[in-house]
Short mmCIF file of C-alpha atoms and ligand atoms in Angstrom, two decimals:
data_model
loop_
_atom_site.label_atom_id
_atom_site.label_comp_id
_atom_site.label_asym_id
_atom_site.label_seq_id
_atom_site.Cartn_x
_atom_site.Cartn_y
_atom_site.Cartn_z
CA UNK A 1 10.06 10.85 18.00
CA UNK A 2 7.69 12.87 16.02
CA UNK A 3 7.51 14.21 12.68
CA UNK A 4 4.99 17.06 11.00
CA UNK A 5 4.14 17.23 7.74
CA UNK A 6 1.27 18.42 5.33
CA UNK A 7 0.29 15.25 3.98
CA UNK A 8 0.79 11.84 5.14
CA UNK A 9 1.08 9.30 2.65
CA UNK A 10 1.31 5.69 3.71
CA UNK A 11 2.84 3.60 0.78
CA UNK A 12 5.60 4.05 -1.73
CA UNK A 13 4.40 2.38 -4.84
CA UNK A 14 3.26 4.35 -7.67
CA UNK A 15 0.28 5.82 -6.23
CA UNK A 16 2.37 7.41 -2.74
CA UNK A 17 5.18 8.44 -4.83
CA UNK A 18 3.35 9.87 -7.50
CA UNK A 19 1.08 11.98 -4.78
CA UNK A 20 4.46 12.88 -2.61
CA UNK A 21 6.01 14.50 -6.10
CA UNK A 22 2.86 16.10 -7.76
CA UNK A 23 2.48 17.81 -4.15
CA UNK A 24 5.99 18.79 -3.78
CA UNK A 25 5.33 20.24 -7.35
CA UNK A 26 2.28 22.64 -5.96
CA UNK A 27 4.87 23.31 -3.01
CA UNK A 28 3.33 20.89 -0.25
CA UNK A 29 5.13 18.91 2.17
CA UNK A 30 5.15 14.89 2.44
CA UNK A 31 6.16 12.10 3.87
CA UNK A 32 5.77 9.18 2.33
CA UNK A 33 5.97 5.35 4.85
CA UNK A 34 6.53 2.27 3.59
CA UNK A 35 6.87 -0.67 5.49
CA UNK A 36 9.71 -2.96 2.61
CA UNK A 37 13.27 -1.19 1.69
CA UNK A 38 13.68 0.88 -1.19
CA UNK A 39 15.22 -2.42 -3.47
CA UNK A 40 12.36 -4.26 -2.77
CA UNK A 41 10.23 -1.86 -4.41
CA UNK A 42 12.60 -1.18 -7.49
CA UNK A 43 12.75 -4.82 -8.21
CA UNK A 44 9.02 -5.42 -7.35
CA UNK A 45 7.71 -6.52 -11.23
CA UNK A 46 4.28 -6.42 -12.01
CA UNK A 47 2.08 -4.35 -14.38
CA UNK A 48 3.99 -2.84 -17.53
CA UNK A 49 1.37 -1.20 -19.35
CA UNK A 50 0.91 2.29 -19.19
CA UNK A 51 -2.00 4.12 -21.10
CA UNK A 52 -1.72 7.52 -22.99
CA UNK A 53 -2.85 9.85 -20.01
CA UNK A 54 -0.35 7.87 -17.73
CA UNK A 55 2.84 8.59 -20.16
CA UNK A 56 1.27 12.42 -20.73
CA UNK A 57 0.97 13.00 -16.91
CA UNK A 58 4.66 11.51 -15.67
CA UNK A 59 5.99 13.28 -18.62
CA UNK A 60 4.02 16.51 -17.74
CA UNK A 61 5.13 16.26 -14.08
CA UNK A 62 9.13 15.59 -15.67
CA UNK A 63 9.67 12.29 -14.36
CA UNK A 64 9.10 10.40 -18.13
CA UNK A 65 12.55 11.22 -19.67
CA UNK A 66 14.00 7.81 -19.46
CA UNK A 67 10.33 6.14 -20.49
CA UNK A 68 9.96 7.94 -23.35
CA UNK A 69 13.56 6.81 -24.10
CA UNK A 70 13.34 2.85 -22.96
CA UNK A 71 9.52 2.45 -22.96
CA UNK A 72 8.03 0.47 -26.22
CA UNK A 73 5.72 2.60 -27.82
CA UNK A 74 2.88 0.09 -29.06
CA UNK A 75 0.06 0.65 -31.69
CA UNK A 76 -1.93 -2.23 -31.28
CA UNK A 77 -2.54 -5.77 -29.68
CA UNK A 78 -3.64 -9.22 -31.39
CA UNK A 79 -6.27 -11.42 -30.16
CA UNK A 80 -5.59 -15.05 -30.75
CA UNK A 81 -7.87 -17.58 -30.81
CA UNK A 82 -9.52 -20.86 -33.55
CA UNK A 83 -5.54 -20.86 -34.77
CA UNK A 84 -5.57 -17.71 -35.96
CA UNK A 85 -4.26 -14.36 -35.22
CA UNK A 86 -6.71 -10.55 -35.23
CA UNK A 87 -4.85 -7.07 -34.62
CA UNK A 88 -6.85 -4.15 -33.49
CA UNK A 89 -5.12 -1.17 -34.14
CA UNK A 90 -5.24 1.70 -31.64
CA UNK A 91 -4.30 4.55 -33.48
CA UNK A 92 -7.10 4.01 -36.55
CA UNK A 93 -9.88 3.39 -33.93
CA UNK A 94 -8.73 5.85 -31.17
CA UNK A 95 -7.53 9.27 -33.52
CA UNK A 96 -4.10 8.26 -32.60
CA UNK A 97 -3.72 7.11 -29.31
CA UNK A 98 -1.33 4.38 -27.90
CA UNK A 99 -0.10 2.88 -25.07
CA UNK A 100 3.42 2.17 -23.70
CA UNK A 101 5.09 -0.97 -22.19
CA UNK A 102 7.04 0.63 -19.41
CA UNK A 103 7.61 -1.58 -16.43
CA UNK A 104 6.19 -0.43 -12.99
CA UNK A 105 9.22 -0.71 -11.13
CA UNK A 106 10.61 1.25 -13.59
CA UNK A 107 8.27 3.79 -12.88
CA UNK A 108 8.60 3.15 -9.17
CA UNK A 109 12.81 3.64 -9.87
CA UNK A 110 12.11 6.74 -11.40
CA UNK A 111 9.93 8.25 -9.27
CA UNK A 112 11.65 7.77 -6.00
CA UNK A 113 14.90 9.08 -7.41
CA UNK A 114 13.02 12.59 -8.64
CA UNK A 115 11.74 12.80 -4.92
CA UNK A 116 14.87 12.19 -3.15
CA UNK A 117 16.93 14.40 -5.79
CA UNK A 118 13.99 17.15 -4.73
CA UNK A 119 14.85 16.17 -0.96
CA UNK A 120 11.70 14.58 -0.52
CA UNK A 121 10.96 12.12 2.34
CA UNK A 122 10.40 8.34 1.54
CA UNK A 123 11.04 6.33 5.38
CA UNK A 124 11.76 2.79 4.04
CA UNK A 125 10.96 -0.45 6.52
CA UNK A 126 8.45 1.69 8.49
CA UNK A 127 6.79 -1.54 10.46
CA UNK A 128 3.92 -1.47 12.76
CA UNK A 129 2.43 1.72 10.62
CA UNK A 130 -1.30 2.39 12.29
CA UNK A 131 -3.30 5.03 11.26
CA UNK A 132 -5.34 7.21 14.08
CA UNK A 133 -7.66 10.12 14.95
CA UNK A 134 -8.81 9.77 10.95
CA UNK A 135 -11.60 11.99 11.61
CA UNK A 136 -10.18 14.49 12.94
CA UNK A 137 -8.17 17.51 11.93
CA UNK A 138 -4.96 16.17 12.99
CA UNK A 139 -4.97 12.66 11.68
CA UNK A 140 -1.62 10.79 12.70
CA UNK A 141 0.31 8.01 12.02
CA UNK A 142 2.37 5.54 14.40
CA UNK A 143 5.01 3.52 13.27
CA UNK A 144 8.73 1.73 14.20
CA UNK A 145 11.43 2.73 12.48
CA UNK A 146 14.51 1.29 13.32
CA UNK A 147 13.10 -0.30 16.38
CA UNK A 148 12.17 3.30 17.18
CA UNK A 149 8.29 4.41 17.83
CA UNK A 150 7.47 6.97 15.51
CA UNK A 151 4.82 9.45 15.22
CA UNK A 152 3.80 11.32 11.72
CA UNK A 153 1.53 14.16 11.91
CA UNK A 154 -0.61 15.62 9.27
CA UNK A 155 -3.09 17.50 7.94
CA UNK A 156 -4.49 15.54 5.35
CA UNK A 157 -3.50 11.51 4.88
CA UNK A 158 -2.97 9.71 1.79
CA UNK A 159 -3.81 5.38 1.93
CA UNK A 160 -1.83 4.10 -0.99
CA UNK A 161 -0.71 1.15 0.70
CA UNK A 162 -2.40 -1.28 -1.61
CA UNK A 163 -4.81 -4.06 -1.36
CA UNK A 164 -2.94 -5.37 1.69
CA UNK A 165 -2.60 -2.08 3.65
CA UNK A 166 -3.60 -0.58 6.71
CA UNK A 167 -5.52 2.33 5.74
CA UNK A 168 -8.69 0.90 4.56
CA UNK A 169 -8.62 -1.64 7.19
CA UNK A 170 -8.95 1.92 9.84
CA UNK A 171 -12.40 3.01 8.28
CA UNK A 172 -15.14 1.35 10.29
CA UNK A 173 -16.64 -1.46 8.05
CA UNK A 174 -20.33 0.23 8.27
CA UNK A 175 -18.90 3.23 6.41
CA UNK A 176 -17.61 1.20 3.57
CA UNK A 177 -19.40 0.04 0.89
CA UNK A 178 -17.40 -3.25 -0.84
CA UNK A 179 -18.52 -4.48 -4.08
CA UNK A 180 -15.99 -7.83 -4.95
CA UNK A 181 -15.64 -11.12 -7.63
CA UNK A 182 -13.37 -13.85 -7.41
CA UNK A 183 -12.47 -15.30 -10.62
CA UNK A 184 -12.28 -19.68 -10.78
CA UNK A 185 -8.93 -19.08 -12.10
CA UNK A 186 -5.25 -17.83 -11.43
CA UNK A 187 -2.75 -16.05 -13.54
CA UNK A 188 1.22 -18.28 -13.40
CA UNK A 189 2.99 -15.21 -14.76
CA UNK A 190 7.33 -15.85 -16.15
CA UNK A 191 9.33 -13.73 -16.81
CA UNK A 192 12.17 -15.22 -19.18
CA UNK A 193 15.22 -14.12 -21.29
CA UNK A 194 14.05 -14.41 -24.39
CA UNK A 195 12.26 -12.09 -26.83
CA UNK A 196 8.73 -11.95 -27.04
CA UNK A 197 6.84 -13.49 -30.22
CA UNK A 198 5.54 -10.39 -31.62
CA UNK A 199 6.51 -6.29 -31.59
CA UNK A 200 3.05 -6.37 -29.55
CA UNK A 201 0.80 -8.23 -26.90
CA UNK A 202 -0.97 -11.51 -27.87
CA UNK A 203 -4.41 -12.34 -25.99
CA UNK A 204 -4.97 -15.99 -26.47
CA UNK A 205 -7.97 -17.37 -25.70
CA UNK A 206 -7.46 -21.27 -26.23
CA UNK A 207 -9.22 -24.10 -25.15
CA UNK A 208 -6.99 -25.31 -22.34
CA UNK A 209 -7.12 -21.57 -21.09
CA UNK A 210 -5.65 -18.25 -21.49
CA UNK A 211 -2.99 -16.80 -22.29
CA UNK A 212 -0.73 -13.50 -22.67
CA UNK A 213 2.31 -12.58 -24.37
CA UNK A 214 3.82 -9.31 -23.53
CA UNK A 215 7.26 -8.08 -23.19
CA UNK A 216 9.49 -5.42 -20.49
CA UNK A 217 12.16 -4.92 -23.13
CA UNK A 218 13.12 -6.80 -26.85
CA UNK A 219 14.88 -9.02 -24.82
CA UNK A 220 12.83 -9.84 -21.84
CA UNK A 221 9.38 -11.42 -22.33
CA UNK A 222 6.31 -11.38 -19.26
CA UNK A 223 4.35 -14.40 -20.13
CA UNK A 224 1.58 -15.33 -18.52
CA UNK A 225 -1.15 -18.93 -18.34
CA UNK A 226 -4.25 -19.27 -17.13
CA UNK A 227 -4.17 -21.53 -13.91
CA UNK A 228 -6.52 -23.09 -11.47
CA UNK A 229 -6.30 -20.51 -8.39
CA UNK A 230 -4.27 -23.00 -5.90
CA UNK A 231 -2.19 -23.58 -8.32
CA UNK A 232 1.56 -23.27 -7.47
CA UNK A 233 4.62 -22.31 -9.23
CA UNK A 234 6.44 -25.49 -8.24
CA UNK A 235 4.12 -27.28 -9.89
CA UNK A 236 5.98 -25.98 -13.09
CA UNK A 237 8.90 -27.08 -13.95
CA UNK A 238 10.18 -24.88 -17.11
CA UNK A 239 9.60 -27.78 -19.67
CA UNK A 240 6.05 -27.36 -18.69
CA UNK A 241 5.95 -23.59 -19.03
CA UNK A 242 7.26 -24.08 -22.99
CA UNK A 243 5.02 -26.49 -24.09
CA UNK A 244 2.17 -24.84 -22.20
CA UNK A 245 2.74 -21.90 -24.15
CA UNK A 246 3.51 -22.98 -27.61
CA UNK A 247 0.38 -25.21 -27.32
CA UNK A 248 -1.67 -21.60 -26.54
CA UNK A 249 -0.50 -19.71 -28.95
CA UNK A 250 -0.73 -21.94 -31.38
CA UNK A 251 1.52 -23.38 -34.17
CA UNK A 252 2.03 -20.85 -36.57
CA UNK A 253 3.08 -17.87 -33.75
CA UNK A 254 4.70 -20.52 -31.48
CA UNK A 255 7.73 -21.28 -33.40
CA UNK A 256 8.58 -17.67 -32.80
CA UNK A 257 8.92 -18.18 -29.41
CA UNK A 258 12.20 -19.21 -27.88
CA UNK A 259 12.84 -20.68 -24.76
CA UNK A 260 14.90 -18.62 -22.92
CA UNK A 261 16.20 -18.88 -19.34
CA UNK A 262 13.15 -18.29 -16.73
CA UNK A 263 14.03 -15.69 -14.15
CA UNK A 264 11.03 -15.45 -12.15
CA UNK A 265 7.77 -17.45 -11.87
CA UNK A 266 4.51 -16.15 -9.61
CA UNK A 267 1.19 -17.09 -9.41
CA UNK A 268 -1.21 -13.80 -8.72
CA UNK A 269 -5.16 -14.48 -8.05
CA UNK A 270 -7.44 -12.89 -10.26
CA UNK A 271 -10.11 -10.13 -8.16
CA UNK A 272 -12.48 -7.74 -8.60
CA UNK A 273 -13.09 -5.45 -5.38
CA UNK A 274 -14.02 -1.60 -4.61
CA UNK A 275 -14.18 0.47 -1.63
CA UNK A 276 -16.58 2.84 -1.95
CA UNK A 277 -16.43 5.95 -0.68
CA UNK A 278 -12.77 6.28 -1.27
CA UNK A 279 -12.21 8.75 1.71
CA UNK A 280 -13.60 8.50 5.07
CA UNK A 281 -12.76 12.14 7.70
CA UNK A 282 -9.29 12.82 6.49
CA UNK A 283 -8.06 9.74 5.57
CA UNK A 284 -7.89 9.21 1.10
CA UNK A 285 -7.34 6.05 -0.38
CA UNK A 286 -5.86 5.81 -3.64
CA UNK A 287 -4.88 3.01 -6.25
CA UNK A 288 -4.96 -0.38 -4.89
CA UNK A 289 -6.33 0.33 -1.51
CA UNK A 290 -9.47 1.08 -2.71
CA UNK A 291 -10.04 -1.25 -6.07
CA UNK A 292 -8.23 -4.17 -7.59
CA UNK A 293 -8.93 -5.13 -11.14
CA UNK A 294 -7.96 -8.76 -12.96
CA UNK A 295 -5.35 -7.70 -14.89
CA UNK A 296 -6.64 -8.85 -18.59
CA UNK A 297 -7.62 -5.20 -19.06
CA UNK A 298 -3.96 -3.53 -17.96
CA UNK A 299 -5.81 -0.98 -15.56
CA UNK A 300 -4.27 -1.61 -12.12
CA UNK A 301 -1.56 1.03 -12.60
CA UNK A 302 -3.33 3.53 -14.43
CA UNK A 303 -5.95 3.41 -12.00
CA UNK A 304 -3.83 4.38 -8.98
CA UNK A 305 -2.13 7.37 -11.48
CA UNK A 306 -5.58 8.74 -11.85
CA UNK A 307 -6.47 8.73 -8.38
CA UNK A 308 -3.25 10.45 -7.41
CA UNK A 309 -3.78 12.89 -10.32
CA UNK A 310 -7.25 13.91 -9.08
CA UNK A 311 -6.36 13.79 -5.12
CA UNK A 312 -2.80 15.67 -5.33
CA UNK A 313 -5.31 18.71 -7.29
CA UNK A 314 -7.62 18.88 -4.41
CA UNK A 315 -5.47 18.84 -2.04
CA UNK A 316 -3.39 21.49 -3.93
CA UNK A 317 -6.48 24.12 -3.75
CA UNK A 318 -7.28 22.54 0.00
CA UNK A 319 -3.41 23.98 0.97
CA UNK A 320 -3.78 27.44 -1.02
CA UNK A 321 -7.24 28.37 -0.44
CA UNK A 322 -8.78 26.06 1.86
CA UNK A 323 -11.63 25.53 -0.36
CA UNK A 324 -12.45 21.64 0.50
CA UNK A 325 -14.99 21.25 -2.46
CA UNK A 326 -12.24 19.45 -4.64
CA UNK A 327 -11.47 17.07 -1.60
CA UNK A 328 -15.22 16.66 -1.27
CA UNK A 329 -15.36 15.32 -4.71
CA UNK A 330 -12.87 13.15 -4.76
CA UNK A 331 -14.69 9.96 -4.29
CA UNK A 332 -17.45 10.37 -6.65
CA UNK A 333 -14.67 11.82 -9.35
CA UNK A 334 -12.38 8.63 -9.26
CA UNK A 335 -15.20 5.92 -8.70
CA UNK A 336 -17.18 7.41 -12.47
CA UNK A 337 -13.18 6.49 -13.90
CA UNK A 338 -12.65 3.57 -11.81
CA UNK A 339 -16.09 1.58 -12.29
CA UNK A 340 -15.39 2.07 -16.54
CA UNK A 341 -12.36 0.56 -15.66
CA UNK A 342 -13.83 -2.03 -13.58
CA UNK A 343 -16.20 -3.06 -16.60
CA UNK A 344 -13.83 -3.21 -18.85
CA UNK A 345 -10.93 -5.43 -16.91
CA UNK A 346 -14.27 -7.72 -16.27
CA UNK A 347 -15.11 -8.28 -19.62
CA UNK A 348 -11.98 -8.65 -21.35
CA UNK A 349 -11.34 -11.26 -18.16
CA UNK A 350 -14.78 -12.77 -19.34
CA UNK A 351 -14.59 -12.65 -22.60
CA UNK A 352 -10.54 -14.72 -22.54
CA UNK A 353 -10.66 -16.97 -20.05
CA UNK A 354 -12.11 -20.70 -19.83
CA UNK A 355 -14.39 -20.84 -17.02
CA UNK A 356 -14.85 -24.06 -15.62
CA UNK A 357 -18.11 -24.14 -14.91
CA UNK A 358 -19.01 -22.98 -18.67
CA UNK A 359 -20.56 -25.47 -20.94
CA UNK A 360 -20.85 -25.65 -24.56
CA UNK A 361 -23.39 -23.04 -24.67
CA UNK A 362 -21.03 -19.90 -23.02
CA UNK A 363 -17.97 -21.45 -24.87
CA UNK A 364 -19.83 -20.25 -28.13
CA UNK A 365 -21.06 -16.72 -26.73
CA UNK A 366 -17.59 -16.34 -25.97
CA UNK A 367 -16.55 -17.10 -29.53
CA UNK A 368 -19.07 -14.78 -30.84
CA UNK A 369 -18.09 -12.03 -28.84
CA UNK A 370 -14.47 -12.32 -30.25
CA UNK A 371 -15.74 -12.73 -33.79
CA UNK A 372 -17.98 -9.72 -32.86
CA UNK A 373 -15.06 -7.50 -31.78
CA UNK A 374 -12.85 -8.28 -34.66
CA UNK A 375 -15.38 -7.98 -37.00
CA UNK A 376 -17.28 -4.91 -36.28
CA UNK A 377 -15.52 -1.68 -36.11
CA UNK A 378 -17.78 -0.31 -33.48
CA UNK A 379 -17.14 -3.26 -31.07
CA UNK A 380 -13.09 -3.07 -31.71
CA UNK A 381 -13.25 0.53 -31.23
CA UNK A 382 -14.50 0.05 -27.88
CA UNK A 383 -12.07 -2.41 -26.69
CA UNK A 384 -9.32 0.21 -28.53
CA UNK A 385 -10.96 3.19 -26.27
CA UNK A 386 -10.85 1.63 -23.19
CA UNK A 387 -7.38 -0.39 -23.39
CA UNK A 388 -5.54 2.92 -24.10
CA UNK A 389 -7.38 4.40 -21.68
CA UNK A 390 -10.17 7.18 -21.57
CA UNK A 391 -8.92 10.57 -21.10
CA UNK A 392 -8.27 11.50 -17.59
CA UNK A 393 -11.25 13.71 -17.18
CA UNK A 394 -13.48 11.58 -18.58
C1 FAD B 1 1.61 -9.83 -8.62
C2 FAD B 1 0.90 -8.68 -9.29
C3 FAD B 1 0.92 -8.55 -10.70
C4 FAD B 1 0.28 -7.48 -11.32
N1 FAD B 1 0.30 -7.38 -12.70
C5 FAD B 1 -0.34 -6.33 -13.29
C6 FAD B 1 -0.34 -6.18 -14.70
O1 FAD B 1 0.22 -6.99 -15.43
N2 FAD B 1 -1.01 -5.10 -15.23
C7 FAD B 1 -1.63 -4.15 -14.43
O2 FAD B 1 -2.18 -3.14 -14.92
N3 FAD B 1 -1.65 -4.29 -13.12
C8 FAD B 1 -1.02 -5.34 -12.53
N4 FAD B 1 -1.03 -5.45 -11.20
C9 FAD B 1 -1.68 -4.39 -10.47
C10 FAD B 1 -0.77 -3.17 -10.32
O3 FAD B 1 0.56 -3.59 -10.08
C11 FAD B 1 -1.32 -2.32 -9.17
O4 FAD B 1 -2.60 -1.87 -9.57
C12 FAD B 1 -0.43 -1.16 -8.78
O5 FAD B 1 0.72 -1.63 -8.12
C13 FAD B 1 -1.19 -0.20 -7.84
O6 FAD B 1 -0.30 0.73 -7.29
P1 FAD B 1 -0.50 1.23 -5.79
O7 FAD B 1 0.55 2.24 -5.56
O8 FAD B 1 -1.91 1.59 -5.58
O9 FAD B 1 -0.27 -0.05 -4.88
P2 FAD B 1 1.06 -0.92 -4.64
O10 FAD B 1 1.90 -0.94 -5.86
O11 FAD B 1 0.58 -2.22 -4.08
O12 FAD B 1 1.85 -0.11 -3.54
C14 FAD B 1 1.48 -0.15 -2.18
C15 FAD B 1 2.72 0.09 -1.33
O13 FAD B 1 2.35 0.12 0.04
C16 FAD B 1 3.25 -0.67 0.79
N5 FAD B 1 2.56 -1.12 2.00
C17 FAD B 1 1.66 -2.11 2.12
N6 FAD B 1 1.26 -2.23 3.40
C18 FAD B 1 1.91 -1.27 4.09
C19 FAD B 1 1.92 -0.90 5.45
N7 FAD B 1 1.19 -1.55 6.36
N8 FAD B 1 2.72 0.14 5.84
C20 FAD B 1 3.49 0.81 4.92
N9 FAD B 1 3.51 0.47 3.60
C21 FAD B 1 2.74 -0.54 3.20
C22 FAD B 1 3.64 -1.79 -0.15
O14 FAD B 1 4.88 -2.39 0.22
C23 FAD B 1 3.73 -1.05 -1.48
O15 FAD B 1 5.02 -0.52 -1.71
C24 FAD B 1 -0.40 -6.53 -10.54
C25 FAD B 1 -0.42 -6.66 -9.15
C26 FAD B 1 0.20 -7.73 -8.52
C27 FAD B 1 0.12 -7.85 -7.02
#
């Protein structure tokens, strides 16, 4: 069978479904394939902080009613480390600015129920999705569904399947430019019933590794240790997990901790990567498809809003006037974002962890650059800039 459509958009996390809705607000047709069912992706948890321009643009584009109403509006993070506790506070260093601790799959919840209120197009457990004549003006996509071979046709197609996806994969590797670094180390992220330590996120860096103490609601707490990178979460039984964590964050803010019930564990490797150019004929990757960031700095997300903000624009003016100079940009306008972003995950990752091939010697840069960046006002304002994020048209 085949379908026609505008745009194509392979994916439905928050990059596709963002796209699919800010098009169907500038009247353009999508259809949005994704290869797991739609509960999959609701309960999918993984990144939960959004920055400024990433509440402003979901609630500009009226799908933020019930984050503004459920998400934790925070003000400033502490960085822990020699015992002791630092805030830097956003809103003194930034003229205001904060982020918000909204989960993604709340997002992702959200999102696809304002596209199938609007009668949008989301084709869950698409398998076999292969993307074809990209250079072209009539780029298509194959796929099952239902055991059924499927053809999508399009103008224009959108890669927001991730770092795993297709899309990417379908631009010959001489036209691709890949700049990567893979970290000694692995996140073991919990999530547990239990309320977090603090009203805000704690960044340990400790001796016996990092650490991060965040939260999804006052009740529920996303924890996270600093692991070898085979490590696996069987290895952990939860009386491990507590005393890991007390031991990182240290006496004084460990007794606030409670051990709660543990409802998840995951271990997620730690990666730097970009794609560069982020468009190849008619085929424009977005979000995770075309960079991956350690998640110290909280960019991931954000990253693949931005993209979608910038590409659903040109693509917008592409549909009403056919000028293509918006589309031709696209690339160069995301990477200028997305290498900041890139920087900044990096040294925050750098700056945190416990490498193990350091020696005494990068143990005490380290510790100077933390005493540097709670000390100086100019260095704290930069980590404050960058963690709530840099305007979008930065
Ligand atoms: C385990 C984990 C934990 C993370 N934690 C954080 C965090 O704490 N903070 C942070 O900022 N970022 C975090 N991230 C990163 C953040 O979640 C991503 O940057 C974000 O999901 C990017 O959104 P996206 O839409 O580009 O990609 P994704 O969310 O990956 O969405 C891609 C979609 O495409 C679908 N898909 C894949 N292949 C195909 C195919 N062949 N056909 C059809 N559909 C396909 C996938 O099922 C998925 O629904 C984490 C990522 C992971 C994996």
């Amino acid at each position: 069978m085949r379908v026609d459509t505008q745009v194509g958009i392979v994916g439905a996390g928050p990059a596709g479904l963002l796209l699919s809705h800010l098009l169907h607000l500038s009247g353009i047709e999508s259809v949005v394939l994704e290869l797991r069912s739609r509960d999959y992706c609701e309960r999918r948890v993984r990144a939960g902080v959004l920055e400024q321009g990433t509440v402003d643009l979901l609630t500009e584009c009226g799908v933020g009613d019930r984050m503004r109403r459920e998400g934790l509006v925070h003000r400033g993070i502490e960085l822990r480390f020699g015992g002791r506790g630092h805030r830097i506070d956003f809103p003194t260093l930034t003229g205001g600015r904060a982020i918000t601790v909204y989960g993604q799959q709340e997002v992702v919840k959200d999102l696809i129920a304002a596209r199938l209120a609007a009668g949008g197009r989301i084709m869950f457990e698409a398998d076999d999705v292969s993307v074809h004549d990209i250079q072209t003006d009539r780029p298509h996509v194959r796929f099952l569904h239902g055991g059924e071979p499927m053809e999508l046709q399009c103008r224009l197609l959108a890669g927001c399947d991730g770092f795993h996806g297709v899309c990417r994969e379908a631009i010959p590797a001489e036209a691709l430019s890949i700049y990567e670094r893979v970290y000694p180390f692995a996140w073991f992220g919990v999530l547990a019933q239990t309320p977090p330590p603090s009203a805000e996120l704690i960044y340990a860096a400790h001796e016996r590794g990092f650490a991060l103490y965040s939260m999804r609601s006052p009740e529920i707490s996303r924890l996270y240790l600093q692991v070898a990178p085979d490590e696996e979460a069987v290895n952990w039984p939860d009386t491990r997990i507590w005393r890991e964590l007390h031991r990182r964050l240290g006496e004084e803010a460990g007794e606030r901790l409670k051990e709660g019930t543990i409802l998840e564990k995951g271990v997620t490797g730690m990666r730097s990567f970009i794609a560069e150019p982020m468009q190849y004929g008619r085929l424009y990757l977005a979000g995770d498809a075309a960079h991956i960031v350690p998640p110290t700095g909280a960019k991931g997300l954000n990253l693949a809003v931005a993209d979608v903000g910038v590409l659903a624009r040109a693509m917008a003016k592409y549909f009403k006037s056919g000028g293509e100079d918006l589309l031709r940009a696209y690339s160069a306008t995301c990477l200028r974002r997305v290498w900041r972003a890139e920087h900044f995950s990096w040294w925050m990752t750098s700056m945190l962890h416990r490498f193990p091939a350091h020696d005494g010697f990068q143990h005490r840069l380290q510790r100077s650059e933390l005493e540097y960046v709670i000390g100086s006002r100019a260095a704290a304002t930069s980590l404050a800039e960058n963690y709530v994020g840099l305007p979008f048209d930065w």
